[in-house]
mmCIF file of N, CA and C in Angstrom:
data_model
loop_
_atom_site.group_PDB
_atom_site.id
_atom_site.type_symbol
_atom_site.label_atom_id
_atom_site.label_comp_id
_atom_site.label_asym_id
_atom_site.label_seq_id
_atom_site.Cartn_x
_atom_site.Cartn_y
_atom_site.Cartn_z
ATOM 1 N N GLN N 1 17.401 -3.797 -10.230
ATOM 2 C CA GLN N 1 17.201 -3.692 -8.797
ATOM 3 C C GLN N 1 15.749 -3.323 -8.520
ATOM 4 N N VAL N 2 15.277 -3.813 -7.372
ATOM 5 C CA VAL N 2 13.884 -3.553 -6.997
ATOM 6 C C VAL N 2 13.688 -2.077 -6.683
ATOM 7 N N GLN N 3 12.651 -1.506 -7.273
ATOM 8 C CA GLN N 3 12.313 -0.121 -6.983
ATOM 9 C C GLN N 3 10.803 0.004 -6.830
ATOM 10 N N LEU N 4 10.386 0.684 -5.766
ATOM 11 C CA LEU N 4 8.975 0.938 -5.489
ATOM 12 C C LEU N 4 8.806 2.427 -5.252
ATOM 13 N N VAL N 5 7.882 3.046 -5.963
ATOM 14 C CA VAL N 5 7.666 4.478 -5.843
ATOM 15 C C VAL N 5 6.186 4.743 -5.580
ATOM 16 N N GLU N 6 5.894 5.199 -4.364
ATOM 17 C CA GLU N 6 4.518 5.499 -3.973
ATOM 18 C C GLU N 6 4.155 6.930 -4.336
ATOM 19 N N SER N 7 2.881 7.151 -4.571
ATOM 20 C CA SER N 7 2.372 8.488 -4.839
ATOM 21 C C SER N 7 0.889 8.538 -4.496
ATOM 22 N N GLY N 8 0.356 9.746 -4.464
ATOM 23 C CA GLY N 8 -1.071 9.919 -4.250
ATOM 24 C C GLY N 8 -1.472 10.421 -2.875
ATOM 25 N N GLY N 9 -0.530 10.482 -1.947
ATOM 26 C CA GLY N 9 -0.857 10.984 -0.623
ATOM 27 C C GLY N 9 -1.194 12.465 -0.659
ATOM 28 N N ASP N 10 -2.000 12.882 0.315
ATOM 29 C CA ASP N 10 -2.439 14.285 0.338
ATOM 30 C C ASP N 10 -3.087 14.582 1.677
ATOM 31 N N LEU N 11 -3.456 15.849 1.857
ATOM 32 C CA LEU N 11 -4.270 16.281 2.995
ATOM 33 C C LEU N 11 -5.737 16.186 2.568
ATOM 34 N N VAL N 12 -6.537 15.480 3.353
ATOM 35 C CA VAL N 12 -7.945 15.292 3.006
ATOM 36 C C VAL N 12 -8.797 15.422 4.265
ATOM 37 N N GLN N 13 -10.012 15.853 4.097
ATOM 38 C CA GLN N 13 -10.919 15.997 5.239
ATOM 39 C C GLN N 13 -11.482 14.634 5.648
ATOM 40 N N PRO N 14 -11.868 14.500 6.902
ATOM 41 C CA PRO N 14 -12.525 13.255 7.323
ATOM 42 C C PRO N 14 -13.718 12.943 6.434
ATOM 43 N N GLY N 15 -13.850 11.671 6.080
ATOM 44 C CA GLY N 15 -14.908 11.255 5.178
ATOM 45 C C GLY N 15 -14.515 11.279 3.722
ATOM 46 N N GLY N 16 -13.368 11.845 3.428
ATOM 47 C CA GLY N 16 -12.905 11.946 2.052
ATOM 48 C C GLY N 16 -12.260 10.671 1.545
ATOM 49 N N SER N 17 -11.777 10.752 0.310
ATOM 50 C CA SER N 17 -11.178 9.597 -0.362
ATOM 51 C C SER N 17 -9.839 9.961 -0.981
ATOM 52 N N LEU N 18 -8.984 8.963 -1.089
ATOM 53 C CA LEU N 18 -7.713 9.091 -1.801
ATOM 54 C C LEU N 18 -7.418 7.768 -2.484
ATOM 55 N N ARG N 19 -6.640 7.855 -3.558
ATOM 56 C CA ARG N 19 -6.143 6.658 -4.220
ATOM 57 C C ARG N 19 -4.628 6.729 -4.274
ATOM 58 N N LEU N 20 -3.994 5.773 -3.619
ATOM 59 C CA LEU N 20 -2.541 5.682 -3.642
ATOM 60 C C LEU N 20 -2.101 4.752 -4.761
ATOM 61 N N SER N 21 -0.939 5.053 -5.319
ATOM 62 C CA SER N 21 -0.335 4.206 -6.342
ATOM 63 C C SER N 21 1.077 3.845 -5.944
ATOM 64 N N CYS N 22 1.532 2.705 -6.437
ATOM 65 C CA CYS N 22 2.901 2.259 -6.214
ATOM 66 C C CYS N 22 3.423 1.680 -7.518
ATOM 67 N N ALA N 23 4.356 2.379 -8.135
ATOM 68 C CA ALA N 23 4.959 1.910 -9.382
ATOM 69 C C ALA N 23 6.153 1.024 -9.053
ATOM 70 N N ALA N 24 6.137 -0.181 -9.596
ATOM 71 C CA ALA N 24 7.169 -1.163 -9.270
ATOM 72 C C ALA N 24 8.034 -1.465 -10.487
ATOM 73 N N SER N 25 9.296 -1.765 -10.231
ATOM 74 C CA SER N 25 10.206 -2.161 -11.296
ATOM 75 C C SER N 25 11.325 -2.999 -10.706
ATOM 76 N N GLY N 26 12.029 -3.727 -11.584
ATOM 77 C CA GLY N 26 13.179 -4.503 -11.152
ATOM 78 C C GLY N 26 12.881 -5.944 -10.773
ATOM 79 N N PHE N 27 11.640 -6.363 -10.893
ATOM 80 C CA PHE N 27 11.280 -7.750 -10.609
ATOM 81 C C PHE N 27 10.009 -8.080 -11.382
ATOM 82 N N ARG N 28 9.694 -9.382 -11.458
ATOM 83 C CA ARG N 28 8.508 -9.819 -12.196
ATOM 84 C C ARG N 28 7.273 -9.555 -11.348
ATOM 85 N N PHE N 29 6.740 -8.375 -11.487
ATOM 86 C CA PHE N 29 5.689 -7.865 -10.609
ATOM 87 C C PHE N 29 4.538 -8.850 -10.470
ATOM 88 N N LYS N 30 4.110 -9.441 -11.581
ATOM 89 C CA LYS N 30 2.853 -10.197 -11.584
ATOM 90 C C LYS N 30 2.903 -11.478 -10.766
ATOM 91 N N ILE N 31 4.083 -11.945 -10.366
ATOM 92 C CA ILE N 31 4.124 -13.200 -9.622
ATOM 93 C C ILE N 31 4.331 -12.995 -8.128
ATOM 94 N N TYR N 32 4.470 -11.758 -7.695
ATOM 95 C CA TYR N 32 4.757 -11.501 -6.280
ATOM 96 C C TYR N 32 3.582 -10.875 -5.549
ATOM 97 N N PRO N 33 3.222 -11.435 -4.393
ATOM 98 C CA PRO N 33 2.253 -10.749 -3.537
ATOM 99 C C PRO N 33 2.810 -9.382 -3.137
ATOM 100 N N MET N 34 1.908 -8.447 -2.946
ATOM 101 C CA MET N 34 2.292 -7.088 -2.571
ATOM 102 C C MET N 34 1.473 -6.651 -1.357
ATOM 103 N N GLY N 35 1.980 -5.671 -0.666
ATOM 104 C CA GLY N 35 1.248 -5.166 0.496
ATOM 105 C C GLY N 35 1.391 -3.667 0.644
ATOM 106 N N TRP N 36 0.429 -3.095 1.330
ATOM 107 C CA TRP N 36 0.492 -1.696 1.777
ATOM 108 C C TRP N 36 0.638 -1.705 3.300
ATOM 109 N N TYR N 37 1.582 -0.922 3.779
ATOM 110 C CA TYR N 37 1.792 -0.722 5.205
ATOM 111 C C TYR N 37 1.636 0.771 5.485
ATOM 112 N N ARG N 38 1.471 1.078 6.764
ATOM 113 C CA ARG N 38 1.471 2.477 7.161
ATOM 114 C C ARG N 38 2.142 2.620 8.517
ATOM 115 N N GLN N 39 2.650 3.807 8.756
ATOM 116 C CA GLN N 39 3.283 4.103 10.042
ATOM 117 C C GLN N 39 3.006 5.539 10.420
ATOM 118 N N ALA N 40 2.397 5.702 11.578
ATOM 119 C CA ALA N 40 2.152 7.021 12.141
ATOM 120 C C ALA N 40 3.258 7.334 13.144
ATOM 121 N N PRO N 41 3.500 8.620 13.410
ATOM 122 C CA PRO N 41 4.555 8.983 14.363
ATOM 123 C C PRO N 41 4.357 8.302 15.714
ATOM 124 N N GLY N 42 5.418 7.703 16.225
ATOM 125 C CA GLY N 42 5.358 7.080 17.537
ATOM 126 C C GLY N 42 4.690 5.728 17.576
ATOM 127 N N THR N 43 4.376 5.185 16.408
ATOM 128 C CA THR N 43 3.727 3.875 16.366
ATOM 129 C C THR N 43 4.544 2.916 15.513
ATOM 130 N N GLU N 44 4.229 1.624 15.659
ATOM 131 C CA GLU N 44 4.895 0.624 14.836
ATOM 132 C C GLU N 44 4.241 0.565 13.448
ATOM 133 N N ARG N 45 5.013 0.077 12.507
ATOM 134 C CA ARG N 45 4.472 -0.088 11.155
ATOM 135 C C ARG N 45 3.360 -1.126 11.187
ATOM 136 N N GLU N 46 2.288 -0.842 10.464
ATOM 137 C CA GLU N 46 1.088 -1.675 10.481
ATOM 138 C C GLU N 46 0.768 -2.142 9.061
ATOM 139 N N LEU N 47 0.478 -3.437 8.929
ATOM 140 C CA LEU N 47 0.021 -3.951 7.642
ATOM 141 C C LEU N 47 -1.420 -3.500 7.417
ATOM 142 N N VAL N 48 -1.661 -2.837 6.303
ATOM 143 C CA VAL N 48 -2.987 -2.327 5.982
ATOM 144 C C VAL N 48 -3.743 -3.310 5.100
ATOM 145 N N ALA N 49 -3.080 -3.776 4.045
ATOM 146 C CA ALA N 49 -3.734 -4.671 3.090
ATOM 147 C C ALA N 49 -2.666 -5.401 2.287
ATOM 148 N N ARG N 50 -3.039 -6.567 1.771
ATOM 149 C CA ARG N 50 -2.116 -7.300 0.911
ATOM 150 C C ARG N 50 -2.910 -7.999 -0.176
ATOM 151 N N ILE N 51 -2.207 -8.368 -1.234
ATOM 152 C CA ILE N 51 -2.865 -8.923 -2.405
ATOM 153 C C ILE N 51 -1.950 -9.949 -3.042
ATOM 154 N N SER N 52 -2.554 -11.021 -3.550
ATOM 155 C CA SER N 52 -1.780 -12.064 -4.214
ATOM 156 C C SER N 52 -1.292 -11.576 -5.577
ATOM 157 N N GLY N 53 -0.409 -12.355 -6.156
ATOM 158 C CA GLY N 53 0.193 -11.968 -7.434
ATOM 159 C C GLY N 53 -0.812 -11.757 -8.552
ATOM 160 N N ASP N 54 -1.834 -12.617 -8.587
ATOM 161 C CA ASP N 54 -2.843 -12.487 -9.642
ATOM 162 C C ASP N 54 -4.008 -11.596 -9.247
ATOM 163 N N GLY N 55 -3.942 -11.065 -8.023
ATOM 164 C CA GLY N 55 -4.989 -10.170 -7.562
ATOM 165 C C GLY N 55 -6.235 -10.857 -7.040
ATOM 166 N N GLY N 56 -6.245 -12.176 -7.044
ATOM 167 C CA GLY N 56 -7.452 -12.904 -6.681
ATOM 168 C C GLY N 56 -7.701 -13.030 -5.188
ATOM 169 N N ILE N 57 -6.667 -12.822 -4.394
ATOM 170 C CA ILE N 57 -6.806 -12.943 -2.947
ATOM 171 C C ILE N 57 -6.342 -11.654 -2.298
ATOM 172 N N THR N 58 -7.194 -11.113 -1.437
ATOM 173 C CA THR N 58 -6.860 -9.891 -0.715
ATOM 174 C C THR N 58 -7.131 -10.094 0.769
ATOM 175 N N ASP N 59 -6.472 -9.280 1.562
ATOM 176 C CA ASP N 59 -6.610 -9.368 3.015
ATOM 177 C C ASP N 59 -6.430 -7.963 3.576
ATOM 178 N N TYR N 60 -7.201 -7.643 4.622
ATOM 179 C CA TYR N 60 -7.197 -6.290 5.168
ATOM 180 C C TYR N 60 -7.075 -6.296 6.686
ATOM 181 N N ALA N 61 -6.477 -5.249 7.206
ATOM 182 C CA ALA N 61 -6.522 -5.022 8.639
ATOM 183 C C ALA N 61 -7.969 -4.713 9.042
ATOM 184 N N ASP N 62 -8.346 -5.128 10.220
ATOM 185 C CA ASP N 62 -9.719 -4.893 10.679
ATOM 186 C C ASP N 62 -10.066 -3.402 10.651
ATOM 187 N N SER N 63 -9.079 -2.572 10.915
ATOM 188 C CA SER N 63 -9.326 -1.133 11.020
ATOM 189 C C SER N 63 -9.704 -0.489 9.686
ATOM 190 N N VAL N 64 -9.448 -1.179 8.571
ATOM 191 C CA VAL N 64 -9.741 -0.577 7.260
ATOM 192 C C VAL N 64 -10.741 -1.385 6.442
ATOM 193 N N LYS N 65 -11.162 -2.524 6.946
ATOM 194 C CA LYS N 65 -12.112 -3.363 6.201
ATOM 195 C C LYS N 65 -13.374 -2.595 5.870
ATOM 196 N N GLY N 66 -13.803 -2.723 4.622
ATOM 197 C CA GLY N 66 -15.009 -2.047 4.180
ATOM 198 C C GLY N 66 -14.776 -0.616 3.727
ATOM 199 N N ARG N 67 -13.579 -0.081 3.981
ATOM 200 C CA ARG N 67 -13.269 1.300 3.582
ATOM 201 C C ARG N 67 -12.154 1.370 2.538
ATOM 202 N N PHE N 68 -11.199 0.464 2.641
ATOM 203 C CA PHE N 68 -10.047 0.455 1.732
ATOM 204 C C PHE N 68 -10.150 -0.727 0.777
ATOM 205 N N THR N 69 -9.625 -0.531 -0.437
ATOM 206 C CA THR N 69 -9.566 -1.605 -1.424
ATOM 207 C C THR N 69 -8.191 -1.633 -2.064
ATOM 208 N N ILE N 70 -7.532 -2.776 -1.976
ATOM 209 C CA ILE N 70 -6.234 -2.954 -2.622
ATOM 210 C C ILE N 70 -6.467 -3.609 -3.979
ATOM 211 N N SER N 71 -5.707 -3.175 -4.969
ATOM 212 C CA SER N 71 -5.805 -3.768 -6.309
ATOM 213 C C SER N 71 -4.465 -3.620 -7.006
ATOM 214 N N ARG N 72 -4.347 -4.266 -8.153
ATOM 215 C CA ARG N 72 -3.103 -4.186 -8.909
ATOM 216 C C ARG N 72 -3.390 -4.286 -10.390
ATOM 217 N N ASP N 73 -2.533 -3.653 -11.167
ATOM 218 C CA ASP N 73 -2.562 -3.765 -12.623
ATOM 219 C C ASP N 73 -1.230 -4.383 -13.037
ATOM 220 N N ASN N 74 -1.244 -5.658 -13.311
ATOM 221 C CA ASN N 74 0.009 -6.350 -13.614
ATOM 222 C C ASN N 74 0.605 -5.930 -14.958
ATOM 223 N N ASP N 75 -0.218 -5.442 -15.857
ATOM 224 C CA ASP N 75 0.307 -4.950 -17.134
ATOM 225 C C ASP N 75 1.110 -3.663 -16.934
ATOM 226 N N LYS N 76 0.727 -2.892 -15.932
ATOM 227 C CA LYS N 76 1.408 -1.627 -15.646
ATOM 228 C C LYS N 76 2.380 -1.728 -14.473
ATOM 229 N N SER N 77 2.493 -2.916 -13.883
ATOM 230 C CA SER N 77 3.351 -3.106 -12.704
ATOM 231 C C SER N 77 3.056 -2.054 -11.638
ATOM 232 N N THR N 78 1.787 -1.884 -11.350
ATOM 233 C CA THR N 78 1.371 -0.856 -10.407
ATOM 234 C C THR N 78 0.385 -1.421 -9.394
ATOM 235 N N LEU N 79 0.594 -1.053 -8.159
ATOM 236 C CA LEU N 79 -0.255 -1.431 -7.038
ATOM 237 C C LEU N 79 -1.053 -0.209 -6.617
ATOM 238 N N TYR N 80 -2.294 -0.433 -6.198
ATOM 239 C CA TYR N 80 -3.168 0.669 -5.798
ATOM 240 C C TYR N 80 -3.761 0.418 -4.411
ATOM 241 N N LEU N 81 -4.145 1.522 -3.779
ATOM 242 C CA LEU N 81 -4.930 1.441 -2.553
ATOM 243 C C LEU N 81 -5.982 2.544 -2.622
ATOM 244 N N GLN N 82 -7.228 2.140 -2.809
ATOM 245 C CA GLN N 82 -8.346 3.073 -2.784
ATOM 246 C C GLN N 82 -8.813 3.205 -1.336
ATOM 247 N N MET N 83 -8.806 4.425 -0.843
ATOM 248 C CA MET N 83 -9.163 4.683 0.550
ATOM 249 C C MET N 83 -10.392 5.579 0.598
ATOM 250 N N ASN N 84 -11.464 5.077 1.150
ATOM 251 C CA ASN N 84 -12.708 5.831 1.286
ATOM 252 C C ASN N 84 -13.045 6.030 2.762
ATOM 253 N N SER N 85 -13.952 6.949 3.021
ATOM 254 C CA SER N 85 -14.405 7.213 4.394
ATOM 255 C C SER N 85 -13.219 7.384 5.340
ATOM 256 N N LEU N 86 -12.284 8.201 4.928
ATOM 257 C CA LEU N 86 -11.056 8.360 5.704
ATOM 258 C C LEU N 86 -11.330 8.987 7.062
ATOM 259 N N LYS N 87 -10.550 8.544 8.043
ATOM 260 C CA LYS N 87 -10.665 9.003 9.415
ATOM 261 C C LYS N 87 -9.345 9.630 9.843
ATOM 262 N N PRO N 88 -9.367 10.502 10.838
ATOM 263 C CA PRO N 88 -8.106 11.081 11.334
ATOM 264 C C PRO N 88 -7.081 10.015 11.737
ATOM 265 N N GLU N 89 -7.545 8.899 12.247
ATOM 266 C CA GLU N 89 -6.607 7.839 12.654
ATOM 267 C C GLU N 89 -5.968 7.109 11.468
ATOM 268 N N ASP N 90 -6.379 7.429 10.252
ATOM 269 C CA ASP N 90 -5.709 6.887 9.067
ATOM 270 C C ASP N 90 -4.470 7.701 8.701
ATOM 271 N N THR N 91 -4.254 8.800 9.380
ATOM 272 C CA THR N 91 -3.094 9.645 9.113
ATOM 273 C C THR N 91 -1.804 8.872 9.367
ATOM 274 N N ALA N 92 -0.946 8.815 8.341
ATOM 275 C CA ALA N 92 0.295 8.049 8.431
ATOM 276 C C ALA N 92 1.061 8.202 7.126
ATOM 277 N N ILE N 93 2.290 7.703 7.131
ATOM 278 C CA ILE N 93 3.017 7.502 5.882
ATOM 279 C C ILE N 93 2.673 6.099 5.396
ATOM 280 N N TYR N 94 2.297 6.004 4.137
ATOM 281 C CA TYR N 94 1.898 4.727 3.548
ATOM 282 C C TYR N 94 3.002 4.230 2.612
ATOM 283 N N TYR N 95 3.332 2.962 2.771
ATOM 284 C CA TYR N 95 4.397 2.340 1.995
ATOM 285 C C TYR N 95 3.855 1.102 1.269
ATOM 286 N N CYS N 96 4.341 0.867 0.066
ATOM 287 C CA CYS N 96 4.084 -0.430 -0.540
ATOM 288 C C CYS N 96 5.296 -1.320 -0.283
ATOM 289 N N ASN N 97 5.066 -2.615 -0.297
ATOM 290 C CA ASN N 97 6.085 -3.564 0.132
ATOM 291 C C ASN N 97 6.036 -4.817 -0.737
ATOM 292 N N VAL N 98 7.220 -5.356 -1.007
ATOM 293 C CA VAL N 98 7.320 -6.656 -1.665
ATOM 294 C C VAL N 98 8.435 -7.441 -0.986
ATOM 295 N N ARG N 99 8.187 -8.723 -0.792
ATOM 296 C CA ARG N 99 9.249 -9.612 -0.321
ATOM 297 C C ARG N 99 9.830 -10.313 -1.539
ATOM 298 N N TYR N 100 11.041 -9.960 -1.845
ATOM 299 C CA TYR N 100 11.710 -10.452 -3.045
ATOM 300 C C TYR N 100 12.992 -11.141 -2.622
ATOM 301 N N HIS N 101 13.101 -12.424 -2.954
ATOM 302 C CA HIS N 101 14.269 -13.211 -2.539
ATOM 303 C C HIS N 101 14.516 -13.068 -1.038
ATOM 304 N N GLN N 102 13.434 -13.170 -0.275
ATOM 305 C CA GLN N 102 13.464 -13.171 1.193
ATOM 306 C C GLN N 102 13.901 -11.847 1.792
ATOM 307 N N ILE N 103 13.900 -10.795 1.025
ATOM 308 C CA ILE N 103 14.210 -9.459 1.524
ATOM 309 C C ILE N 103 12.994 -8.575 1.299
ATOM 310 N N ASP N 104 12.611 -7.832 2.338
ATOM 311 C CA ASP N 104 11.496 -6.895 2.225
ATOM 312 C C ASP N 104 11.979 -5.568 1.649
ATOM 313 N N TYR N 105 11.316 -5.157 0.573
ATOM 314 C CA TYR N 105 11.608 -3.866 -0.037
ATOM 315 C C TYR N 105 10.377 -2.966 0.109
ATOM 316 N N ARG N 106 10.639 -1.684 0.285
ATOM 317 C CA ARG N 106 9.553 -0.719 0.309
ATOM 318 C C ARG N 106 10.063 0.577 -0.290
ATOM 319 N N GLY N 107 9.116 1.445 -0.658
ATOM 320 C CA GLY N 107 9.477 2.711 -1.241
ATOM 321 C C GLY N 107 9.709 3.770 -0.177
ATOM 322 N N GLN N 108 9.728 5.024 -0.633
ATOM 323 C CA GLN N 108 9.993 6.134 0.290
ATOM 324 C C GLN N 108 8.745 6.540 1.058
ATOM 325 N N GLY N 109 7.599 6.037 0.594
ATOM 326 C CA GLY N 109 6.339 6.331 1.272
ATOM 327 C C GLY N 109 5.653 7.575 0.739
ATOM 328 N N THR N 110 4.365 7.673 1.041
ATOM 329 C CA THR N 110 3.585 8.852 0.679
ATOM 330 C C THR N 110 2.726 9.242 1.879
ATOM 331 N N GLN N 111 2.704 10.524 2.198
ATOM 332 C CA GLN N 111 2.043 11.010 3.415
ATOM 333 C C GLN N 111 0.545 11.190 3.184
ATOM 334 N N VAL N 112 -0.232 10.586 4.049
ATOM 335 C CA VAL N 112 -1.680 10.788 4.064
ATOM 336 C C VAL N 112 -2.038 11.471 5.377
ATOM 337 N N THR N 113 -2.690 12.611 5.270
ATOM 338 C CA THR N 113 -3.121 13.353 6.452
ATOM 339 C C THR N 113 -4.621 13.583 6.362
ATOM 340 N N VAL N 114 -5.327 13.128 7.384
ATOM 341 C CA VAL N 114 -6.786 13.288 7.425
ATOM 342 C C VAL N 114 -7.107 14.260 8.551
ATOM 343 N N SER N 115 -7.565 15.434 8.165
ATOM 344 C CA SER N 115 -7.798 16.475 9.154
ATOM 345 C C SER N 115 -8.760 17.512 8.589
ATOM 346 N N SER N 116 -9.556 18.081 9.483
ATOM 347 C CA SER N 116 -10.454 19.154 9.065
ATOM 348 C C SER N 116 -9.798 20.520 9.298
#
């Protein structure tokens, strides 16, 4: 069964950095595009970044371009999100996502809080 486990969230000051990880299992990780989403209280879930199966194609929300980098290690079945120059508006629960057999799966999420 598909399982996604996010980690790496924390409380960080504005301008700081974090690296999120998502450990995946239950499917052939290397052939599936993956994405990071986030959701802040009272807002809709937002696509932050996505990456192709081989890692060669990436796409970002305008709000994070130039600050966030999505990557993957297919040997470790792990997805990453490097977040730099964090802003208070980046505060949210971050989820990794995979569409597997036309069903969207995501993990329990990891909390990122940007505050001084």
